mmCIF file of C-alpha atoms and ligand atoms in Angstrom:
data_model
loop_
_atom_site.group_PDB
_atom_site.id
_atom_site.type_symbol
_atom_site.label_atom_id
_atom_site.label_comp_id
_atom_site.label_asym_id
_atom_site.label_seq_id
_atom_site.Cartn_x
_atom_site.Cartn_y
_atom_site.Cartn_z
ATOM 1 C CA UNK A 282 0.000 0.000 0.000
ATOM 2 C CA UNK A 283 1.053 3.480 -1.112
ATOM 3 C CA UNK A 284 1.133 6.502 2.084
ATOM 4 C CA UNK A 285 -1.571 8.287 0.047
ATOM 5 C CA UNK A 286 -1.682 11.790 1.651
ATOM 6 C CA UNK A 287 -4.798 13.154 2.216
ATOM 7 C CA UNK A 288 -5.652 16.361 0.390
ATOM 8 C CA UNK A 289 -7.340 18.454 2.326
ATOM 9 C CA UNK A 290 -10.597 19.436 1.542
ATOM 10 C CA UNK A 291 -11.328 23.081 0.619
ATOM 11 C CA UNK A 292 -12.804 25.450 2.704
ATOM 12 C CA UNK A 293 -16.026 25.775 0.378
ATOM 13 C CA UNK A 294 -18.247 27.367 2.820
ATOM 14 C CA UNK A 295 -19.251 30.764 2.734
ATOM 15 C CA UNK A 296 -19.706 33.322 5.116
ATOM 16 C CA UNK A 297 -22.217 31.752 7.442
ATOM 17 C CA UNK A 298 -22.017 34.550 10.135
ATOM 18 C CA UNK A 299 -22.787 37.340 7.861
ATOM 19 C CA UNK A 300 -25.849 38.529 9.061
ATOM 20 C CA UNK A 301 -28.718 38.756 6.680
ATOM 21 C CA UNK A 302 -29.649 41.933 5.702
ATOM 22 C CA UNK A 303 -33.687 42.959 5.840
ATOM 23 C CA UNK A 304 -35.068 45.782 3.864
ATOM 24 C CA UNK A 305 -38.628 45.079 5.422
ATOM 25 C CA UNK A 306 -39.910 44.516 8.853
ATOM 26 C CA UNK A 307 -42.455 42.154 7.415
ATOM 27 C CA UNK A 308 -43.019 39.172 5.314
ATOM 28 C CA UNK A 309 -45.611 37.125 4.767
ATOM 29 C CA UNK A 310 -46.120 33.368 4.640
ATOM 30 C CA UNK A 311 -45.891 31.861 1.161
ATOM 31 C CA UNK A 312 -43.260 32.942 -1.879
ATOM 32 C CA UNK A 313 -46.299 33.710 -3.978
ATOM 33 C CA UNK A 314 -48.527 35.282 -1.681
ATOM 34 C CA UNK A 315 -48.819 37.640 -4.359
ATOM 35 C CA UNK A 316 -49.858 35.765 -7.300
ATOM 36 C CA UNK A 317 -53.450 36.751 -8.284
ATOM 37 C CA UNK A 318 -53.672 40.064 -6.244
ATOM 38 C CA UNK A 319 -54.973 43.091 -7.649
ATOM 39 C CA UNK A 320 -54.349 46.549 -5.858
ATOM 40 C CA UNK A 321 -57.661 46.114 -4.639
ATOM 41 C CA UNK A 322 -56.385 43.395 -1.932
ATOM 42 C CA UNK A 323 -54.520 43.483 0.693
ATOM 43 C CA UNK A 324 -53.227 40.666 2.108
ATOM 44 C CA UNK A 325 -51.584 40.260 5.671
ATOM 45 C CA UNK A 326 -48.345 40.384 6.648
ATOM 46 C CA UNK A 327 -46.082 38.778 9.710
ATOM 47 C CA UNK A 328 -43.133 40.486 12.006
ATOM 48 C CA UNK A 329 -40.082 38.924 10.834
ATOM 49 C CA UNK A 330 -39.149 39.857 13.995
ATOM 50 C CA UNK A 331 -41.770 37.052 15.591
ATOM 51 C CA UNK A 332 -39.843 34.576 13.035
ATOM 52 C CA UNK A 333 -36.240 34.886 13.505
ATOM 53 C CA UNK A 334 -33.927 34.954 16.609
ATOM 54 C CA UNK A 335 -31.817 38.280 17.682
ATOM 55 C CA UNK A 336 -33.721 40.548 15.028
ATOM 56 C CA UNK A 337 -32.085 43.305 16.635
ATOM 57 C CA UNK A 338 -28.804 41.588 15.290
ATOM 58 C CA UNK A 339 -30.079 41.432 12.354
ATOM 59 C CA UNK A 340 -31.477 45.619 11.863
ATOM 60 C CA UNK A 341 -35.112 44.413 12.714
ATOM 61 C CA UNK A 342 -36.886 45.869 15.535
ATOM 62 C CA UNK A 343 -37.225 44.277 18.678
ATOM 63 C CA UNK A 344 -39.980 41.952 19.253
ATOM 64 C CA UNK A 345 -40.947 44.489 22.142
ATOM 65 C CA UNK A 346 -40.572 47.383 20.629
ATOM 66 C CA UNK A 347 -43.361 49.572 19.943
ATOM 67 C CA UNK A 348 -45.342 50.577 17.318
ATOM 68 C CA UNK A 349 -43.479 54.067 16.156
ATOM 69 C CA UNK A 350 -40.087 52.361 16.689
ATOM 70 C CA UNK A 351 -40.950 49.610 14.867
ATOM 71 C CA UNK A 352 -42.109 52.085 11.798
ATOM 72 C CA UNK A 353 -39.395 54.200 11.974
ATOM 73 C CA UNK A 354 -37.117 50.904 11.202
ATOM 74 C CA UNK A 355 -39.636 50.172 8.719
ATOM 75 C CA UNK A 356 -39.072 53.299 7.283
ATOM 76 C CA UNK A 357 -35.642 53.501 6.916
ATOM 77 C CA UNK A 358 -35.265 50.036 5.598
ATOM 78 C CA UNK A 359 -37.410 50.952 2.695
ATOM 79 C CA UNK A 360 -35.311 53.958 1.772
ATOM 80 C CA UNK A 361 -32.900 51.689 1.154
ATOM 81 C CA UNK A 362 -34.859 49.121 -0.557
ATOM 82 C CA UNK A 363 -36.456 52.509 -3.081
ATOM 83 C CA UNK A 364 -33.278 53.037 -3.684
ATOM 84 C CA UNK A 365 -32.962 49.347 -5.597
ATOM 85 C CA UNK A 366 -35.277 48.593 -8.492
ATOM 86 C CA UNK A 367 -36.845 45.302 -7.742
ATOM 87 C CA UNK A 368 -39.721 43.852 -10.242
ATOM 88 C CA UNK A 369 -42.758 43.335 -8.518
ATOM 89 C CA UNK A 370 -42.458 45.197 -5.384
ATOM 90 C CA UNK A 371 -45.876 46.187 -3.819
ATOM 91 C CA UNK A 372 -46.106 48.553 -0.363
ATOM 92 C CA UNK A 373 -47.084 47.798 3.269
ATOM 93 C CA UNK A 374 -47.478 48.978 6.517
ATOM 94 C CA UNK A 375 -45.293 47.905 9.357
ATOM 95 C CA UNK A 376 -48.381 48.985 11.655
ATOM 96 C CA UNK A 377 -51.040 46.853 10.514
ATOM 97 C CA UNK A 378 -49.825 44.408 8.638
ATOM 98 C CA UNK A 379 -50.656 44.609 5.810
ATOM 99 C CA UNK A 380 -49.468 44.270 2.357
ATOM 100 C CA UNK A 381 -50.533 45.459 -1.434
ATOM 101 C CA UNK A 382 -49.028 44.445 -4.963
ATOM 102 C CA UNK A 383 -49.107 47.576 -5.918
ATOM 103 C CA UNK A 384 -46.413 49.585 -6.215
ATOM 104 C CA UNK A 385 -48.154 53.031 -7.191
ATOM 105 C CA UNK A 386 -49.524 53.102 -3.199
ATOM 106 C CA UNK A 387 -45.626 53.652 -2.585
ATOM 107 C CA UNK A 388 -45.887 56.962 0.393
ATOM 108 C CA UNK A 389 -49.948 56.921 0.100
ATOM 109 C CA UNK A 390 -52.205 56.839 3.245
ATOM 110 C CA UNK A 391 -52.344 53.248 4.759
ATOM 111 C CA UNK A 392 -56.495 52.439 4.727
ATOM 112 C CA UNK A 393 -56.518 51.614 8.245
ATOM 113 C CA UNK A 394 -53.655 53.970 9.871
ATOM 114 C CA UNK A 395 -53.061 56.359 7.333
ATOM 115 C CA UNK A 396 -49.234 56.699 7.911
ATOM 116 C CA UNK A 397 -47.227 56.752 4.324
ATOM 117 C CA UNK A 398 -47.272 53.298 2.877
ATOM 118 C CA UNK A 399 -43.822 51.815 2.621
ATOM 119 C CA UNK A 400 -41.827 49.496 -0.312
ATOM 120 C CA UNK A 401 -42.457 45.824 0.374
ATOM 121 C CA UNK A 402 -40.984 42.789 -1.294
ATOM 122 C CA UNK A 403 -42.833 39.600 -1.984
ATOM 123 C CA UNK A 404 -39.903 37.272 -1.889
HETATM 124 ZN ZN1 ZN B 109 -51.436 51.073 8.740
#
């Protein structure tokens, strides 16, 4: 038998503690949720800081936090994400959860709270 030297394997894996970075506050259940909506529906939307652990870590707000904190997050997570192009964004609002497909709502009243409607991604 040949001393066959191992090779060593390659590190392949790729930055597993970068954190994740959110551009919402909310998401909601299903990858399609918006297939077959019309900007007459709205459709509602979960916390993703209910869903995930540390949010804070993570730029979410804290589970506890309240309602204004949690839209002022909300708020300037979506400047970032208007800042970005992305096909088939509708609006929500971090307040009520709730979510629309479209994207012409962007900074109108919210129907139940009336506070600017913010950018919201489907996927
Ligand atoms: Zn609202």
């Amino acid at each position: 038998m040949w001393p066959f030297k191992k090779k060593n394997p390659k590190n392949t894996s790729i930055g597993s503690n970068q954190p994740i970075l959110f551009s919402q506050v909310d998401t909601t259940e299903r990858f399609d949720d918006n297939v077959g909506l019309t900007s007459d529906d709205w459709i509602a939307t979960i916390p993703l800081n209910t869903l995930i652990r540390d949010p804070e870590l993570q730029g979410l707000p804290a589970v506890e936090a309240d309602g204004d904190v949690v839209y002022q997050v909300a708020t300037k997570l979506s400047r970032i994400r208007e800042s970005i192009p992305i096909p088939n964004d509708g609006v929500y609002c971090p307040t009520c959860h709730i979510a629309n497909v479209d994207i012409g709502k962007l900074g109108t009243p919210c129907p139940k709270c009336s506070k600017p409607l913010l950018k919201f991604g489907w996927d």
